[in-house]
PDB file of C-alpha atoms in Angstrom:
ATOM      1  CA  MET A   1      -0.062  -0.090   0.005  1.00 36.00           C
ATOM      2  CA  ASP A   2       1.523   3.246  -1.076  1.00 37.00           C
ATOM      3  CA  ARG A   3       1.634   5.805   1.763  1.00 41.00           C
ATOM      4  CA  THR A   4      -1.109   8.065   0.429  1.00 38.00           C
ATOM      5  CA  GLY A   5      -3.419  10.571   1.841  1.00 39.00           C
ATOM      6  CA  ILE A   6      -4.677  13.769   0.265  1.00 36.00           C
ATOM      7  CA  SER A   7      -4.106  17.258   1.484  1.00 47.00           C
ATOM      8  CA  ASP A   8      -4.804  20.809   0.749  1.00 48.00           C
ATOM      9  CA  GLU A   9      -2.585  22.061   3.545  1.00 53.00           C
ATOM     10  CA  TYR A  10      -3.651  25.702   3.037  1.00 47.00           C
ATOM     11  CA  GLN A  11      -7.098  24.678   4.214  1.00 52.00           C
ATOM     12  CA  ASP A  12      -5.740  23.964   7.561  1.00 55.00           C
ATOM     13  CA  ILE A  13      -4.387  27.585   7.653  1.00 56.00           C
ATOM     14  CA  LYS A  14      -7.565  29.123   6.381  1.00 55.00           C
ATOM     15  CA  ALA A  15      -9.474  27.208   9.135  1.00 56.00           C
ATOM     16  CA  ALA A  16      -7.173  28.735  11.744  1.00 53.00           C
ATOM     17  CA  ALA A  17      -7.504  32.168  10.218  1.00 52.00           C
ATOM     18  CA  VAL A  18     -11.265  32.102  10.255  1.00 52.00           C
ATOM     19  CA  GLY A  19     -11.535  30.355  13.460  1.00 49.00           C
ATOM     20  CA  GLY A  20     -12.626  33.489  15.384  1.00 41.00           C
ATOM     21  CA  GLU A  21      -9.254  34.606  16.555  1.00 44.00           C
ATOM     22  CA  GLN A  22      -8.623  37.089  13.643  1.00 38.00           C
ATOM     23  CA  PHE A  23     -11.864  37.327  11.836  1.00 33.00           C
ATOM     24  CA  PRO A  24     -14.774  36.862  14.287  1.00 30.00           C
ATOM     25  CA  LEU A  25     -17.195  38.543  11.992  1.00 28.00           C
ATOM     26  CA  ILE A  26     -16.620  36.463   8.936  1.00 29.00           C
ATOM     27  CA  GLU A  27     -19.353  34.067   7.986  1.00 29.00           C
ATOM     28  CA  VAL A  28     -17.720  31.154   6.295  1.00 29.00           C
ATOM     29  CA  THR A  29     -19.864  29.447   3.607  1.00 26.00           C
ATOM     30  CA  ASP A  30     -20.737  25.774   3.732  1.00 31.00           C
ATOM     31  CA  ARG A  31     -18.718  25.314   0.546  1.00 28.00           C
ATOM     32  CA  VAL A  32     -15.566  26.786   2.222  1.00 28.00           C
ATOM     33  CA  MET A  33     -16.136  24.706   5.400  1.00 28.00           C
ATOM     34  CA  ALA A  34     -16.584  21.533   3.488  1.00 31.00           C
ATOM     35  CA  ARG A  35     -12.941  22.065   2.320  1.00 32.00           C
ATOM     36  CA  VAL A  36     -11.552  22.606   5.702  1.00 30.00           C
ATOM     37  CA  ARG A  37      -9.860  19.768   7.466  1.00 30.00           C
ATOM     38  CA  ASP A  38     -11.302  17.739  10.280  1.00 30.00           C
ATOM     39  CA  SER A  39      -8.563  18.481  11.773  1.00 30.00           C
ATOM     40  CA  GLY A  40      -5.982  16.311  10.863  1.00 31.00           C
ATOM     41  CA  GLN A  41      -8.319  16.398   8.206  1.00 33.00           C
ATOM     42  CA  GLN A  42      -9.605  13.900   8.960  1.00 31.00           C
ATOM     43  CA  ARG A  43      -9.950  13.192   5.471  1.00 31.00           C
ATOM     44  CA  SER A  44      -6.889  11.144   5.988  1.00 31.00           C
ATOM     45  CA  PRO A  45      -4.742  10.552   9.044  1.00 28.00           C
ATOM     46  CA  ARG A  46      -1.592  11.195   7.200  1.00 29.00           C
ATOM     47  CA  GLY A  47      -2.603  14.826   6.517  1.00 33.00           C
ATOM     48  CA  ILE A  48      -0.873  15.471   3.272  1.00 45.00           C
ATOM     49  CA  ARG A  49      -0.761  13.628   0.038  1.00 47.00           C
ATOM     50  CA  LEU A  50       2.004  11.229   0.653  1.00 49.00           C
ATOM     51  CA  ALA A  51       2.032   9.942  -2.898  1.00 45.00           C
ATOM     52  CA  GLY A  52       3.175   6.825  -4.652  1.00 37.00           C
ATOM     53  CA  ARG A  53       6.326   7.242  -6.834  1.00 30.00           C
ATOM     54  CA  THR A  54       5.771   9.882  -9.558  1.00 31.00           C
ATOM     55  CA  ALA A  55       8.100  10.655 -12.393  1.00 31.00           C
ATOM     56  CA  ALA A  56      10.070  13.914 -11.835  1.00 31.00           C
ATOM     57  CA  PHE A  57      10.461  16.558 -14.542  1.00 29.00           C
ATOM     58  CA  SER A  58      14.023  17.293 -15.367  1.00 30.00           C
ATOM     59  CA  GLY A  59      15.415  20.496 -13.874  1.00 33.00           C
ATOM     60  CA  MET A  60      15.866  22.073 -17.114  1.00 28.00           C
ATOM     61  CA  LEU A  61      12.319  21.424 -18.192  1.00 28.00           C
ATOM     62  CA  VAL A  62      11.026  22.761 -14.912  1.00 31.00           C
ATOM     63  CA  MET A  63      13.014  26.009 -15.444  1.00 29.00           C
ATOM     64  CA  LEU A  64      11.695  26.453 -19.035  1.00 27.00           C
ATOM     65  CA  LEU A  65       8.161  25.908 -17.816  1.00 30.00           C
ATOM     66  CA  LEU A  66       8.481  28.313 -14.937  1.00 32.00           C
ATOM     67  CA  VAL A  67       9.547  31.017 -17.462  1.00 30.00           C
ATOM     68  CA  ALA A  68       6.692  30.166 -19.840  1.00 29.00           C
ATOM     69  CA  VAL A  69       3.610  29.788 -17.708  1.00 35.00           C
ATOM     70  CA  THR A  70       1.506  32.030 -15.425  1.00 36.00           C
ATOM     71  CA  ALA A  71       2.215  32.468 -11.745  1.00 41.00           C
ATOM     72  CA  TYR A  72      -0.508  29.952 -10.806  1.00 41.00           C
ATOM     73  CA  ALA A  73       0.581  27.419 -13.294  1.00 44.00           C
ATOM     74  CA  ALA A  74       4.132  27.890 -12.237  1.00 48.00           C
ATOM     75  CA  THR A  75       3.189  26.925  -8.646  1.00 50.00           C
ATOM     76  CA  GLU A  76       2.443  23.467 -10.067  1.00 54.00           C
ATOM     77  CA  TYR A  77       6.033  22.748 -11.019  1.00 72.00           C
ATOM     78  CA  ILE A  78       7.639  23.693  -7.698  1.00 87.00           C
ATOM     79  CA  GLN A  79       9.543  20.695  -6.307  1.00 89.00           C
ATOM     80  CA  ILE A  80      11.728  19.947  -3.319  1.00 91.00           C
ATOM     81  CA  ARG A  81      14.396  17.248  -3.822  1.00 92.00           C
ATOM     82  CA  ASN A  82      16.586  15.302  -1.455  1.00 92.00           C
ATOM     83  CA  HIS A  83      20.462  15.040  -1.819  1.00 92.00           C
ATOM     84  CA  ALA A  84      19.974  11.970  -4.111  1.00 92.00           C
ATOM     85  CA  GLY A  85      17.918  14.064  -6.574  1.00 91.00           C
ATOM     86  CA  GLU A  86      14.634  12.352  -5.715  1.00 91.00           C
ATOM     87  CA  VAL A  87      11.531  14.524  -5.671  1.00 92.00           C
ATOM     88  CA  LYS A  88      10.154  14.575  -2.108  1.00 92.00           C
ATOM     89  CA  VAL A  89       7.683  17.436  -2.457  1.00 90.00           C
ATOM     90  CA  GLN A  90       5.631  18.302  -5.665  1.00 89.00           C
ATOM     91  CA  HIS A  91       3.132  21.109  -5.968  1.00 85.00           C
ATOM     92  CA  VAL A  92       0.034  20.088  -8.027  1.00 82.00           C
ATOM     93  CA  ALA A  93      -3.142  21.806  -8.917  1.00 76.00           C
ATOM     94  CA  GLU A  94      -6.089  21.384  -6.688  1.00 72.00           C
ATOM     95  CA  ASN A  95      -8.337  18.524  -7.748  1.00 62.00           C
ATOM     96  CA  SER A  96      -5.790  17.292 -10.266  1.00 47.00           C
ATOM     97  CA  ASN A  97      -5.641  13.814  -8.738  1.00 49.00           C
ATOM     98  CA  PRO A  98      -8.689  11.719  -9.729  1.00 48.00           C
ATOM     99  CA  GLY A  99      -7.706   8.909  -7.472  1.00 47.00           C
ATOM    100  CA  GLU A 100      -8.980  10.593  -4.295  1.00 49.00           C
ATOM    101  CA  SER A 101     -12.362   9.229  -3.324  1.00 48.00           C
ATOM    102  CA  ALA A 102     -14.606  12.022  -2.086  1.00 59.00           C
ATOM    103  CA  PRO A 103     -17.130   9.680  -0.374  1.00 64.00           C
ATOM    104  CA  TYR A 104     -14.419   8.169   1.746  1.00 68.00           C
ATOM    105  CA  SER A 105     -13.129  11.660   2.712  1.00 68.00           C
ATOM    106  CA  GLN A 106     -16.483  12.633   3.810  1.00 75.00           C
ATOM    107  CA  TYR A 107     -16.963   9.564   5.923  1.00 78.00           C
ATOM    108  CA  ALA A 108     -13.604  10.126   7.498  1.00 75.00           C
ATOM    109  CA  SER A 109     -14.643  13.562   8.674  1.00 75.00           C
ATOM    110  CA  LYS A 110     -17.884  12.136  10.094  1.00 80.00           C
ATOM    111  CA  LEU A 111     -15.873   9.573  12.026  1.00 85.00           C
ATOM    112  CA  MET A 112     -14.335  12.327  14.051  1.00 87.00           C
ATOM    113  CA  ASP A 113     -17.645  13.161  15.765  1.00 87.00           C
ATOM    114  CA  SER A 114     -17.594   9.757  17.667  1.00 85.00           C
ATOM    115  CA  ALA A 115     -13.809   9.203  17.944  1.00 92.00           C
ATOM    116  CA  LYS A 116     -11.922   9.927  21.164  1.00 94.00           C
ATOM    117  CA  PRO A 117      -8.846  12.344  21.071  1.00 95.00           C
ATOM    118  CA  GLY A 118      -5.803  10.352  20.013  1.00 95.00           C
ATOM    119  CA  GLU A 119      -7.772   7.497  18.558  1.00 95.00           C
ATOM    120  CA  LEU A 120      -7.159   5.739  15.222  1.00 95.00           C
ATOM    121  CA  ILE A 121     -10.340   4.560  13.659  1.00 94.00           C
ATOM    122  CA  ALA A 122     -10.449   1.734  11.062  1.00 93.00           C
ATOM    123  CA  TYR A 123     -13.447   1.841   8.944  1.00 93.00           C
ATOM    124  CA  PHE A 124     -15.189   0.027   6.103  1.00 89.00           C
ATOM    125  CA  VAL A 125     -17.883   1.666   3.879  1.00 89.00           C
ATOM    126  CA  ARG A 126     -20.101  -0.656   1.894  1.00 87.00           C
ATOM    127  CA  GLY A 127     -20.816   0.356  -1.621  1.00 81.00           C
ATOM    128  CA  GLU A 128     -18.361   3.158  -2.009  1.00 79.00           C
ATOM    129  CA  LYS A 129     -15.534   3.240  -4.558  1.00 78.00           C
ATOM    130  CA  LEU A 130     -12.080   2.910  -2.749  1.00 77.00           C
ATOM    131  CA  PRO A 131      -9.313   5.478  -3.269  1.00 72.00           C
ATOM    132  CA  GLU A 132      -7.258   4.544  -6.346  1.00 72.00           C
ATOM    133  CA  ASP A 133      -4.192   3.464  -4.401  1.00 72.00           C
ATOM    134  CA  ALA A 134      -5.960   1.601  -1.609  1.00 77.00           C
ATOM    135  CA  LYS A 135      -4.543  -1.707  -0.836  1.00 79.00           C
ATOM    136  CA  SER A 136      -7.475  -2.851   1.276  1.00 85.00           C
ATOM    137  CA  ALA A 137     -11.087  -1.808   1.786  1.00 87.00           C
ATOM    138  CA  LEU A 138     -10.093  -1.146   5.375  1.00 90.00           C
ATOM    139  CA  GLN A 139      -9.406   2.634   5.624  1.00 89.00           C
ATOM    140  CA  TYR A 140      -8.128   4.741   8.573  1.00 90.00           C
ATOM    141  CA  ALA A 141      -8.799   8.184  10.199  1.00 90.00           C
ATOM    142  CA  GLY A 142      -6.973   9.478  13.247  1.00 92.00           C
ATOM    143  CA  LYS A 143      -8.337  12.169  15.663  1.00 93.00           C
ATOM    144  CA  GLU A 144      -5.781  14.538  17.039  1.00 94.00           C
ATOM    145  CA  LEU A 145      -4.733  14.562  20.626  1.00 96.00           C
ATOM    146  CA  ARG A 146      -4.547  18.181  21.983  1.00 97.00           C
ATOM    147  CA  LEU A 147      -2.344  19.066  24.897  1.00 97.00           C
ATOM    148  CA  THR A 148      -2.067  22.571  26.612  1.00 97.00           C
ATOM    149  CA  ASP A 149       0.777  21.606  28.908  1.00 97.00           C
ATOM    150  CA  TYR A 150       4.164  21.688  27.126  1.00 98.00           C
ATOM    151  CA  SER A 151       5.758  19.185  29.498  1.00 97.00           C
ATOM    152  CA  ALA A 152       3.022  16.557  28.584  1.00 97.00           C
ATOM    153  CA  PHE A 153       3.327  17.502  24.921  1.00 97.00           C
ATOM    154  CA  LEU A 154       7.150  17.037  25.088  1.00 98.00           C
ATOM    155  CA  GLY A 155       6.599  13.662  26.772  1.00 97.00           C
ATOM    156  CA  GLU A 156       4.313  12.496  23.884  1.00 95.00           C
ATOM    157  CA  MET A 157       6.724  13.682  21.173  1.00 96.00           C
ATOM    158  CA  ASN A 158       9.663  11.840  22.865  1.00 96.00           C
ATOM    159  CA  LYS A 159       7.549   8.685  23.381  1.00 94.00           C
ATOM    160  CA  ARG A 160       6.361   8.648  19.846  1.00 93.00           C
ATOM    161  CA  LYS A 161       9.875   9.596  18.512  1.00 94.00           C
ATOM    162  CA  THR A 162       8.692  12.630  16.527  1.00 95.00           C
ATOM    163  CA  PRO A 163      10.591  15.783  15.739  1.00 96.00           C
ATOM    164  CA  VAL A 164      10.419  17.984  18.805  1.00 97.00           C
ATOM    165  CA  LEU A 165       8.591  21.316  18.446  1.00 97.00           C
ATOM    166  CA  PRO A 166      10.005  24.066  20.661  1.00 97.00           C
ATOM    167  CA  LYS A 167       8.426  25.575  23.804  1.00 97.00           C
ATOM    168  CA  GLU A 168       8.751  29.083  22.328  1.00 96.00           C
ATOM    169  CA  ALA A 169       9.010  30.256  18.639  1.00 95.00           C
ATOM    170  CA  GLY A 170      10.137  33.753  17.710  1.00 92.00           C
ATOM    171  CA  GLY A 171       9.377  34.976  21.189  1.00 93.00           C
ATOM    172  CA  TYR A 172       5.825  33.548  21.069  1.00 95.00           C
ATOM    173  CA  VAL A 173       4.800  31.242  23.881  1.00 96.00           C
ATOM    174  CA  PHE A 174       3.371  27.638  23.552  1.00 97.00           C
ATOM    175  CA  LYS A 175      -0.370  27.531  23.899  1.00 97.00           C
ATOM    176  CA  SER A 176      -1.204  24.023  22.673  1.00 97.00           C
ATOM    177  CA  GLY A 177       0.152  21.168  20.833  1.00 97.00           C
ATOM    178  CA  THR A 178      -1.396  18.222  18.774  1.00 97.00           C
ATOM    179  CA  ILE A 179      -0.408  14.734  17.885  1.00 97.00           C
ATOM    180  CA  VAL A 180      -2.329  13.016  15.033  1.00 95.00           C
ATOM    181  CA  PRO A 181      -2.282   9.199  14.748  1.00 95.00           C
ATOM    182  CA  GLY A 182      -1.143   7.750  11.437  1.00 93.00           C
ATOM    183  CA  SER A 183      -2.317   4.641   9.511  1.00 90.00           C
ATOM    184  CA  PRO A 184      -0.263   1.533   9.533  1.00 90.00           C
ATOM    185  CA  SER A 185       2.792   1.198   7.346  1.00 85.00           C
ATOM    186  CA  ASP A 186       2.878  -1.269   4.445  1.00 81.00           C
ATOM    187  CA  LYS A 187       5.025  -3.618   6.502  1.00 84.00           C
ATOM    188  CA  GLU A 188       2.714  -3.419   9.554  1.00 88.00           C
ATOM    189  CA  TYR A 189      -0.335  -4.161   7.394  1.00 86.00           C
ATOM    190  CA  ASP A 190       1.346  -7.143   5.726  1.00 87.00           C
ATOM    191  CA  THR A 191       2.697  -8.655   8.964  1.00 91.00           C
ATOM    192  CA  ASN A 192       0.159  -7.775  11.602  1.00 92.00           C
ATOM    193  CA  PRO A 193      -3.012  -9.933  11.454  1.00 94.00           C
ATOM    194  CA  LEU A 194      -4.858  -7.277  13.488  1.00 94.00           C
ATOM    195  CA  TYR A 195      -5.755  -5.369  10.299  1.00 93.00           C
ATOM    196  CA  ARG A 196      -7.185  -8.354   8.255  1.00 92.00           C
ATOM    197  CA  GLN A 197      -8.990  -9.475  11.384  1.00 95.00           C
ATOM    198  CA  THR A 198     -10.455  -5.993  11.837  1.00 95.00           C
ATOM    199  CA  LEU A 199     -11.618  -5.961   8.166  1.00 93.00           C
ATOM    200  CA  ASP A 200     -13.232  -9.382   8.526  1.00 94.00           C
ATOM    201  CA  GLU A 201     -14.960  -8.240  11.655  1.00 95.00           C
ATOM    202  CA  LEU A 202     -16.434  -5.153  10.096  1.00 94.00           C
ATOM    203  CA  THR A 203     -17.461  -6.865   6.840  1.00 93.00           C
ATOM    204  CA  ALA A 204     -19.165  -9.561   8.894  1.00 93.00           C
ATOM    205  CA  GLU A 205     -21.021  -6.859  10.793  1.00 94.00           C
ATOM    206  CA  ALA A 206     -21.907  -5.319   7.476  1.00 92.00           C
ATOM    207  CA  ARG A 207     -23.464  -8.624   6.286  1.00 91.00           C
ATOM    208  CA  GLN A 208     -25.608  -8.800   9.472  1.00 92.00           C
ATOM    209  CA  ASN A 209     -26.597  -4.994   9.369  1.00 90.00           C
ATOM    210  CA  THR A 210     -28.023  -3.878   6.049  1.00 86.00           C
ATOM    211  CA  GLY A 211     -29.481  -0.625   7.506  1.00 88.00           C
ATOM    212  CA  ARG A 212     -26.170   1.293   7.308  1.00 88.00           C
ATOM    213  CA  ASN A 213     -23.069   1.540   5.246  1.00 88.00           C
ATOM    214  CA  LEU A 214     -20.474   2.689   7.582  1.00 90.00           C
ATOM    215  CA  PHE A 215     -18.709   0.391  10.020  1.00 93.00           C
ATOM    216  CA  MET A 216     -15.850   1.261  12.292  1.00 93.00           C
ATOM    217  CA  LYS A 217     -13.590   0.203  15.189  1.00 94.00           C
ATOM    218  CA  ALA A 218     -10.889   1.979  17.274  1.00 95.00           C
ATOM    219  CA  ILE A 219      -7.525   0.206  16.852  1.00 95.00           C
ATOM    220  CA  PRO A 220      -4.034   0.612  18.356  1.00 94.00           C
ATOM    221  CA  TRP A 221      -1.619   2.824  16.450  1.00 93.00           C
ATOM    222  CA  THR A 222       2.173   3.086  16.337  1.00 88.00           C
ATOM    223  CA  GLU A 223       2.957   5.746  13.704  1.00 91.00           C
ATOM    224  CA  VAL A 224       2.431   9.450  14.033  1.00 95.00           C
ATOM    225  CA  SER A 225       0.964  11.386  11.031  1.00 93.00           C
ATOM    226  CA  SER A 226       1.813  14.761  12.294  1.00 95.00           C
ATOM    227  CA  VAL A 227       2.573  17.033  15.239  1.00 97.00           C
ATOM    228  CA  GLY A 228       1.611  20.678  15.566  1.00 97.00           C
ATOM    229  CA  ALA A 229       1.876  23.571  18.091  1.00 97.00           C
ATOM    230  CA  LYS A 230       0.314  26.968  18.469  1.00 97.00           C
ATOM    231  CA  TYR A 231       2.247  29.876  19.997  1.00 97.00           C
ATOM    232  CA  THR A 232       0.655  33.226  21.055  1.00 94.00           C
ATOM    233  CA  ARG A 233       1.775  36.745  22.090  1.00 91.00           C
ATOM    234  CA  GLN A 234      -0.505  39.606  22.776  1.00 87.00           C
ATOM    235  CA  GLY A 235      -3.200  38.522  20.357  1.00 85.00           C
ATOM    236  CA  ALA A 236      -0.840  37.277  17.627  1.00 89.00           C
ATOM    237  CA  VAL A 237      -0.541  33.642  16.763  1.00 93.00           C
ATOM    238  CA  ILE A 238       2.038  31.399  15.116  1.00 95.00           C
ATOM    239  CA  GLU A 239       1.162  27.845  14.098  1.00 96.00           C
ATOM    240  CA  LEU A 240       3.732  25.235  13.326  1.00 96.00           C
ATOM    241  CA  SER A 241       3.132  21.756  11.943  1.00 95.00           C
ATOM    242  CA  ALA A 242       5.390  18.775  11.133  1.00 96.00           C
ATOM    243  CA  THR A 243       4.123  15.988   8.900  1.00 95.00           C
ATOM    244  CA  LEU A 244       6.091  12.765   9.169  1.00 95.00           C
ATOM    245  CA  MET A 245       6.562  11.405   5.578  1.00 92.00           C
ATOM    246  CA  HIS A 246       7.782   7.883   6.582  1.00 90.00           C
ATOM    247  CA  GLY A 247       9.792   7.495   3.465  1.00 89.00           C
ATOM    248  CA  GLY A 248       7.270   8.592   0.812  1.00 88.00           C
ATOM    249  CA  PRO A 249       7.056  11.655  -1.340  1.00 89.00           C
ATOM    250  CA  MET A 250       4.413  14.260  -1.021  1.00 86.00           C
ATOM    251  CA  GLN A 251       1.942  16.104  -3.258  1.00 85.00           C
ATOM    252  CA  VAL A 252       0.857  19.542  -2.122  1.00 85.00           C
ATOM    253  CA  MET A 253      -2.413  20.676  -3.489  1.00 81.00           C
ATOM    254  CA  GLN A 254      -2.611  24.331  -4.540  1.00 78.00           C
ATOM    255  CA  PRO A 255      -5.853  26.330  -4.970  1.00 75.00           C
ATOM    256  CA  PRO A 256      -6.378  28.592  -8.021  1.00 75.00           C
ATOM    257  CA  GLY A 257      -5.650  31.738  -5.789  1.00 76.00           C
ATOM    258  CA  ALA A 258      -2.253  30.558  -4.593  1.00 84.00           C
ATOM    259  CA  THR A 259       1.211  31.661  -5.789  1.00 87.00           C
ATOM    260  CA  ALA A 260       4.402  30.036  -4.500  1.00 88.00           C
ATOM    261  CA  GLU A 261       7.926  31.152  -4.474  1.00 91.00           C
ATOM    262  CA  LYS A 262      11.009  28.992  -3.774  1.00 92.00           C
ATOM    263  CA  LEU A 263      13.560  30.638  -1.484  1.00 93.00           C
ATOM    264  CA  THR A 264      16.555  29.485   0.573  1.00 95.00           C
ATOM    265  CA  VAL A 265      16.812  30.149   4.272  1.00 95.00           C
ATOM    266  CA  GLU A 266      19.720  28.816   6.348  1.00 95.00           C
ATOM    267  CA  GLY A 267      20.687  26.712   3.383  1.00 93.00           C
ATOM    268  CA  ARG A 268      17.346  24.996   3.291  1.00 94.00           C
ATOM    269  CA  GLU A 269      14.994  25.159   0.363  1.00 93.00           C
ATOM    270  CA  MET A 270      11.771  26.880   1.372  1.00 92.00           C
ATOM    271  CA  VAL A 271       8.418  27.573  -0.365  1.00 93.00           C
ATOM    272  CA  TYR A 272       6.687  30.841   0.444  1.00 94.00           C
ATOM    273  CA  ASN A 273       2.894  30.554  -0.260  1.00 91.00           C
ATOM    274  CA  LEU A 274       0.506  33.364  -0.605  1.00 90.00           C
ATOM    275  CA  VAL A 275      -3.164  32.488  -1.041  1.00 87.00           C
ATOM    276  CA  SER A 276      -6.012  34.813  -2.058  1.00 83.00           C
ATOM    277  CA  SER A 277      -9.420  33.631  -0.801  1.00 79.00           C
ATOM    278  CA  PRO A 278     -12.230  35.908  -1.802  1.00 78.00           C
ATOM    279  CA  GLU A 279     -14.736  33.163  -1.128  1.00 77.00           C
ATOM    280  CA  VAL A 280     -14.110  33.820   2.629  1.00 76.00           C
ATOM    281  CA  GLN A 281     -14.224  37.621   2.368  1.00 79.00           C
ATOM    282  CA  PRO A 282     -13.378  40.073  -0.490  1.00 81.00           C
ATOM    283  CA  GLY A 283      -9.701  40.846  -0.335  1.00 77.00           C
ATOM    284  CA  PHE A 284      -8.883  38.013   2.258  1.00 81.00           C
ATOM    285  CA  SER A 285      -5.522  36.337   1.857  1.00 83.00           C
ATOM    286  CA  TYR A 286      -3.025  34.570   4.037  1.00 88.00           C
ATOM    287  CA  HIS A 287       0.480  33.185   3.737  1.00 91.00           C
ATOM    288  CA  TYR A 288       2.628  30.447   5.055  1.00 93.00           C
ATOM    289  CA  LEU A 289       6.015  28.784   4.620  1.00 94.00           C
ATOM    290  CA  ASN A 290       6.981  25.062   3.905  1.00 94.00           C
ATOM    291  CA  TRP A 291      10.307  23.312   4.063  1.00 95.00           C
ATOM    292  CA  TYR A 292      11.540  19.761   3.994  1.00 96.00           C
ATOM    293  CA  ASN A 293      13.987  18.229   6.603  1.00 96.00           C
ATOM    294  CA  GLU A 294      15.718  15.406   4.864  1.00 95.00           C
ATOM    295  CA  GLN A 295      17.388  14.074   7.948  1.00 95.00           C
ATOM    296  CA  GLN A 296      13.981  13.865   9.841  1.00 95.00           C
ATOM    297  CA  ASP A 297      12.034  13.014   6.707  1.00 95.00           C
ATOM    298  CA  THR A 298       9.554  15.574   7.836  1.00 96.00           C
ATOM    299  CA  TYR A 299       7.646  18.365   6.060  1.00 95.00           C
ATOM    300  CA  TYR A 300       7.091  21.652   7.996  1.00 96.00           C
ATOM    301  CA  THR A 301       4.513  24.302   7.710  1.00 95.00           C
ATOM    302  CA  ALA A 302       4.691  27.688   9.553  1.00 95.00           C
ATOM    303  CA  THR A 303       2.038  30.286   9.440  1.00 92.00           C
ATOM    304  CA  THR A 304       0.809  33.416  11.376  1.00 90.00           C
ATOM    305  CA  PHE A 305      -2.445  35.197  12.028  1.00 85.00           C
ATOM    306  CA  GLY A 306      -4.088  37.299  14.704  1.00 77.00           C
ATOM    307  CA  ASP A 307      -3.927  40.900  15.723  1.00 75.00           C
ATOM    308  CA  ARG A 308      -0.244  41.307  14.646  1.00 76.00           C
ATOM    309  CA  GLU A 309       0.470  39.027  11.666  1.00 81.00           C
ATOM    310  CA  LEU A 310       4.014  38.498  10.689  1.00 87.00           C
ATOM    311  CA  THR A 311       5.234  40.002   7.540  1.00 90.00           C
ATOM    312  CA  LYS A 312       6.874  37.713   4.836  1.00 93.00           C
ATOM    313  CA  ASP A 313      10.370  38.825   6.142  1.00 94.00           C
ATOM    314  CA  GLN A 314       9.464  38.099   9.719  1.00 93.00           C
ATOM    315  CA  LEU A 315       8.099  34.638   8.657  1.00 93.00           C
ATOM    316  CA  LEU A 316      11.340  33.889   6.965  1.00 95.00           C
ATOM    317  CA  ASP A 317      13.220  35.057  10.052  1.00 95.00           C
ATOM    318  CA  LEU A 318      11.147  32.665  12.064  1.00 95.00           C
ATOM    319  CA  ALA A 319      11.888  29.796   9.768  1.00 96.00           C
ATOM    320  CA  GLY A 320      15.591  30.528  10.104  1.00 96.00           C
ATOM    321  CA  GLU A 321      15.349  30.402  13.975  1.00 96.00           C
ATOM    322  CA  LEU A 322      13.433  27.035  13.826  1.00 96.00           C
ATOM    323  CA  ILE A 323      15.929  25.549  11.333  1.00 96.00           C
ATOM    324  CA  ARG A 324      18.805  26.539  13.557  1.00 96.00           C
ATOM    325  CA  GLY A 325      16.972  24.932  16.360  1.00 95.00           C
ATOM    326  CA  GLY A 326      16.912  21.665  14.550  1.00 95.00           C
ATOM    327  CA  LEU A 327      13.772  21.769  12.461  1.00 95.00           C
TER     328      LEU A 327
END
């Protein structure tokens, strides 16, 4: 099973920005809210699109295309590679991947209403088309565990062997942290009988109960999908997230209103993203940074909102501080 999961990461940022801290008077339409993550999405416990192996464009072709196309189209060709030259992060146009099964994403969001914080839910949906890259009819959705005490958050990060997010960032103080369970790896799925037993149990339940189509069960988990932290100072907010890629590449979905610029900070390739979202409010926009830490095999997102939103330069300075600190 390829380590796949779909993500429009900018939706997470939009959700935070319109969550009442910066724009309490904005009425977000149902169409917009339908695109916002669960959280953790839970359209997929892995958060982003950790895609199967995809062919990479040559560096020269990418450069020629970047010169020839519009700002939005250019966004689609942004890539981040590792030292071996493999494409680890690829920007693609929103909704360009037909393999994502919308019904399954919708069910995953509904599962979060009954899931407990920090639970991984295995589920089976009768009669729905599976995602294109699904290895099994058994799918997974993880609900984030939120902690407001940094010592407890640090303990969980160390226990789960994730990257350690700092207690302070850019002079902003830790407010809360989240840990999102991830689905089993290919090796776990193939070697641990728990997953086949769970699918057998759920399909047997489906045969006995024809009055509904969704069947689910909480199961143990070992991998983390992502960790995140929120930092505050006098009404201003910084949010930082780290998605563990577990060896796979990633596809980053970009909306039509997005532009992306590749920069270098502290020797690390960085993508600065600016998104215009008039569907939220005329003139509304937000920005965020992404970078890939090859040693950790982790993909980072940093954004800012609130009463005193950081400028682009301040956001880049923050990224430099975080990278020097080990991220």
